[in-house]
Amino acid sequence: MFYFLSKSVLQYGRHTAAVSPTHKHFSFQLSPSIITLRFFISTLENPNKHSFAASYLINKFGFSPESALSASKHLNFTTTEKPDSVIHIFKHYGFSQVQTLKLVKKYPRVLSCNPEKTLLPKLEFFHSKGMSNNDIARILCTYPHILERSLENCITLNFNFLGNLLQSNDKTIAAAKRYSPILYHKPDRFLKPCIDILEEYGVPQKHIASLAHRWPRSVMMSPNYLRRIVEKVRKMGLDPLKPQFTTAVMVMSLLRESGWERRLGVYKSWGWSEEDVHAAFIKEPWCMMTSDDKIMAVMDFLVNNMDCEPSFIVKNPYLLKPGLKTTFIPRASVVHFLLSKQLIETKPNLVTLFLCSEKMFLEKFVYRFEEAPQLLKLYGDQSNLSK
């Protein structure tokens, strides 16, 4: 059987085979993987079963022989008509070649979908809800398994349930873009039980909706795990009626215990106690999601360049939010200039200086001075250095 293989066929991938006409056998100079060899054997023994689909994946999408063989076991086409139709529909909905390739590599079975009965109605549904072609491509490329779910019994149900919570198709689409599996799992598995738990603890619906909109992963976890997090956040002293509560739930769900301990160590290196960290977390839960590098950089700048006490930052953890190069350095440069020229007598409150809006900063520290052109240049030069 192997004698009739051409040398070009035997040179699939990176493996080269030498054929001996006399002994009617071949030997590999480089041993191929077992899966690659199985692909060749499967191609000969089952020419109509898997070989066409595997070849299609290799030639059209650049699959390796190994992955093509594995994927072809779940594909049921023996002509190009169906997969070409699937590709045509994606192209019609604005998918680029790169996006189509990404989707197919993640979910090869899509090529066996019935284009008219299975695929098109789902794409039309998404479009009818206000999704742009780019929205659809982004969601499906991220989690293409959505396409295997029933339109009526799952996808529509999920979208409508989330839409009722958020009271907006645009927000529902944004949530799906942030966490695409929210359209895959039926609401009664994760979404509804998680919402019920938050309501049980007295979290206002508008805060639940904000959490689902901005951080949908936080309402798509195991309900038992969410309950443990909510209880822990409540025991830390956060008020379920305040928006910081749902932010804290989100942070705790993403950070996990090991991340919390690592971040705790970073703050302790600046003299904070564990009680200080908890106090800052209650005021601004996001301080525990700030990267280690940024915490170190901002603390160093505030303490060593702005003569700020670490205890002041404990009481004002919001100071950890602005960017070092985009906010702290440009604004500090302006203030240092004003102080050096005695245009202001004392250093302004750091919360006012670094947390006020851009408009307020310019009005208070730039435009009201005769040196405004020079200040603007200084401020702009420092801002541009960060880009």
Coordinates of N, CA, C and O in Angstrom, one line a residue, residues 77-149:
F77 N -18.2 16.7 5.8 CA -18.3 17.2 4.4 C -17.3 16.5 3.5 O -16.2 16.2 3.9
T78 N -17.7 16.2 2.3 CA -16.8 15.5 1.3 C -16.6 16.3 0.0 O -16.0 15.9 -0.9
T79 N -17.2 17.5 0.0 CA -17.0 18.5 -1.1 C -16.8 19.9 -0.4 O -17.0 20.1 0.8
T80 N -16.4 20.8 -1.2 CA -16.2 22.1 -0.7 C -17.4 23.0 -0.6 O -17.4 24.1 0.0
E81 N -18.6 22.5 -1.0 CA -19.8 23.3 -1.1 C -20.2 23.9 0.3 O -20.4 25.1 0.5
K82 N -20.3 23.0 1.3 CA -20.7 23.5 2.6 C -19.7 24.4 3.3 O -20.0 25.5 3.7
P83 N -18.4 23.9 3.4 CA -17.5 24.8 4.1 C -17.3 26.2 3.4 O -17.1 27.2 4.0
D84 N -17.3 26.1 2.0 CA -17.2 27.4 1.3 C -18.4 28.3 1.5 O -18.2 29.5 1.6
S85 N -19.5 27.7 1.7 CA -20.7 28.5 2.0 C -20.6 29.2 3.4 O -21.0 30.3 3.6
V86 N -20.1 28.4 4.3 CA -19.9 29.0 5.7 C -18.9 30.1 5.6 O -19.2 31.2 6.2
I87 N -17.8 30.0 4.9 CA -16.8 31.0 4.8 C -17.4 32.3 4.1 O -17.2 33.4 4.5
H88 N -18.3 32.0 3.1 CA -18.9 33.1 2.3 C -19.8 33.9 3.3 O -19.9 35.1 3.2
I89 N -20.6 33.2 4.2 CA -21.4 33.9 5.1 C -20.6 34.8 6.0 O -21.0 36.0 6.3
F90 N -19.6 34.3 6.6 CA -18.7 35.1 7.4 C -18.2 36.3 6.7 O -18.1 37.4 7.2
K91 N -17.8 36.1 5.5 CA -17.3 37.2 4.6 C -18.3 38.3 4.4 O -18.1 39.5 4.5
H92 N -19.6 37.8 4.2 CA -20.7 38.7 4.0 C -21.0 39.6 5.2 O -21.4 40.7 5.1
Y93 N -20.7 39.0 6.4 CA -20.9 39.7 7.6 C -19.6 40.5 8.1 O -19.5 40.9 9.2
G94 N -18.7 40.7 7.1 CA -17.6 41.5 7.4 C -16.4 40.9 8.1 O -15.5 41.6 8.5
F95 N -16.4 39.6 8.3 CA -15.2 38.9 8.9 C -14.0 39.1 7.9 O -14.1 38.8 6.7
S96 N -12.9 39.4 8.5 CA -11.7 39.4 7.7 C -11.2 38.0 7.6 O -11.6 37.1 8.3
Q97 N -10.2 37.8 6.7 CA -9.6 36.5 6.5 C -9.0 36.0 7.8 O -9.1 34.9 8.2
V98 N -8.3 37.0 8.5 CA -7.7 36.6 9.8 C -8.7 36.2 10.8 O -8.5 35.2 11.6
Q99 N -9.9 36.9 10.9 CA -10.9 36.6 11.9 C -11.5 35.2 11.5 O -11.8 34.4 12.5
T100 N -11.8 35.0 10.3 CA -12.3 33.7 9.9 C -11.4 32.6 10.2 O -11.8 31.5 10.8
L101 N -10.1 32.8 10.0 CA -9.1 31.8 10.3 C -9.0 31.5 11.8 O -9.0 30.4 12.2
K102 N -9.1 32.6 12.6 CA -9.1 32.4 14.0 C -10.3 31.6 14.5 O -10.1 30.8 15.4
L103 N -11.4 31.9 14.0 CA -12.7 31.3 14.4 C -12.6 29.8 14.0 O -12.9 28.9 14.9
V104 N -12.2 29.5 12.8 CA -12.2 28.1 12.3 C -11.1 27.3 13.1 O -11.4 26.1 13.5
K105 N -10.0 27.9 13.4 CA -9.0 27.2 14.2 C -9.4 26.8 15.6 O -9.1 25.8 16.2
K106 N -10.2 27.7 16.2 CA -10.8 27.5 17.5 C -11.9 26.5 17.5 O -12.1 25.7 18.4
Y107 N -12.7 26.5 16.4 CA -13.9 25.7 16.3 C -14.1 25.2 14.9 O -15.0 25.7 14.2
P108 N -13.3 24.2 14.5 CA -13.4 23.7 13.1 C -14.8 23.2 12.8 O -15.2 23.2 11.6
R109 N -15.6 22.7 13.8 CA -16.9 22.1 13.5 C -17.8 23.1 12.8 O -18.8 22.7 12.2
V110 N -17.5 24.4 12.9 CA -18.3 25.4 12.3 C -18.5 25.1 10.8 O -19.5 25.5 10.1
L111 N -17.5 24.5 10.2 CA -17.5 24.3 8.7 C -18.5 23.2 8.3 O -18.8 23.1 7.2
S112 N -19.0 22.5 9.3 CA -20.0 21.5 9.0 C -21.4 22.0 9.4 O -22.4 21.2 9.2
C113 N -21.5 23.2 9.8 CA -22.8 23.8 10.1 C -23.6 24.0 8.8 O -23.1 24.2 7.8
N114 N -24.9 23.8 9.0 CA -25.8 24.2 7.9 C -25.8 25.7 7.7 O -26.4 26.4 8.6
P115 N -25.3 26.2 6.7 CA -25.2 27.7 6.6 C -26.5 28.4 6.7 O -26.6 29.5 7.3
E116 N -27.5 27.9 6.0 CA -28.8 28.6 6.0 C -29.6 28.4 7.2 O -30.3 29.3 7.7
K117 N -29.6 27.2 7.7 CA -30.5 26.8 8.8 C -29.9 27.1 10.2 O -30.6 27.4 11.1
T118 N -28.6 26.9 10.3 CA -28.0 27.0 11.6 C -27.2 28.3 11.8 O -27.4 28.9 12.9
L119 N -26.4 28.6 10.9 CA -25.5 29.7 11.0 C -26.1 31.1 10.8 O -26.1 32.0 11.6
L120 N -26.8 31.2 9.6 CA -27.3 32.5 9.2 C -28.3 33.1 10.2 O -28.3 34.3 10.5
P121 N -29.3 32.3 10.7 CA -30.3 32.9 11.7 C -29.6 33.5 12.9 O -30.1 34.5 13.5
K122 N -28.5 32.9 13.4 CA -27.8 33.4 14.6 C -27.1 34.7 14.3 O -27.2 35.7 15.1
L123 N -26.5 34.8 13.1 CA -25.9 36.0 12.7 C -26.9 37.2 12.5 O -26.7 38.3 12.9
E124 N -28.0 36.8 11.9 CA -29.1 37.8 11.7 C -29.7 38.2 13.1 O -30.0 39.4 13.2
F125 N -29.8 37.3 14.0 CA -30.3 37.7 15.4 C -29.3 38.7 16.0 O -29.8 39.8 16.5
F126 N -28.1 38.4 16.0 CA -27.1 39.4 16.5 C -27.2 40.8 15.9 O -27.2 41.8 16.5
H127 N -27.3 40.7 14.6 CA -27.4 42.0 13.8 C -28.7 42.7 14.2 O -28.7 44.0 14.3
S128 N -29.8 42.0 14.4 CA -31.1 42.6 14.7 C -31.0 43.3 16.1 O -31.8 44.2 16.3
K129 N -30.1 42.9 16.9 CA -30.1 43.4 18.3 C -29.1 44.6 18.3 O -28.9 45.2 19.4
G130 N -28.6 45.0 17.2 CA -27.7 46.2 17.1 C -26.2 45.9 17.1 O -25.4 46.9 17.2
M131 N -25.8 44.7 17.0 CA -24.4 44.4 16.9 C -23.9 44.8 15.5 O -24.5 44.5 14.5
S132 N -22.8 45.4 15.5 CA -22.1 45.7 14.2 C -21.4 44.4 13.8 O -21.2 43.5 14.5
N133 N -21.0 44.4 12.5 CA -20.2 43.3 12.0 C -19.0 43.0 12.8 O -18.6 41.9 13.1
N134 N -18.3 44.1 13.3 CA -17.1 44.0 14.1 C -17.4 43.4 15.5 O -16.6 42.6 16.0
D135 N -18.6 43.8 16.0 CA -19.0 43.2 17.3 C -19.2 41.7 17.2 O -18.7 40.9 18.0
I136 N -19.9 41.3 16.1 CA -20.2 39.9 15.9 C -18.9 39.1 15.8 O -18.7 38.0 16.4
A137 N -18.0 39.6 15.0 CA -16.7 39.0 14.7 C -15.9 38.8 16.0 O -15.3 37.8 16.3
R138 N -15.9 39.9 16.8 CA -15.1 39.9 18.0 C -15.7 38.9 19.0 O -14.9 38.1 19.6
I139 N -17.0 38.8 19.2 CA -17.6 37.9 20.1 C -17.4 36.4 19.7 O -17.0 35.6 20.5
L140 N -17.6 36.2 18.4 CA -17.5 34.8 17.9 C -16.1 34.3 17.8 O -15.8 33.1 18.0
C141 N -15.2 35.2 17.5 CA -13.8 34.8 17.4 C -13.2 34.5 18.8 O -12.3 33.7 19.0
T142 N -13.8 35.2 19.8 CA -13.4 35.0 21.2 C -13.9 33.7 21.7 O -13.2 32.9 22.4
Y143 N -15.2 33.4 21.4 CA -15.8 32.2 21.9 C -16.8 31.6 20.9 O -18.0 31.8 21.0
P144 N -16.2 31.0 19.9 CA -17.1 30.5 18.7 C -18.1 29.4 19.1 O -19.0 29.1 18.3
H145 N -17.9 28.8 20.3 CA -18.8 27.7 20.6 C -20.2 28.2 20.9 O -21.1 27.4 20.9
I146 N -20.4 29.5 20.9 CA -21.7 30.0 21.0 C -22.6 29.5 19.8 O -23.8 29.3 20.0
L147 N -21.9 29.3 18.7 CA -22.6 28.9 17.5 C -23.2 27.5 17.6 O -24.1 27.2 16.8
E148 N -22.8 26.7 18.5 CA -23.4 25.4 18.7 C -24.6 25.4 19.6 O -25.3 24.4 19.7
R149 N -24.9 26.5 20.2 CA -26.1 26.6 21.0 C -27.3 26.9 20.2 O -27.3 27.5 19.2

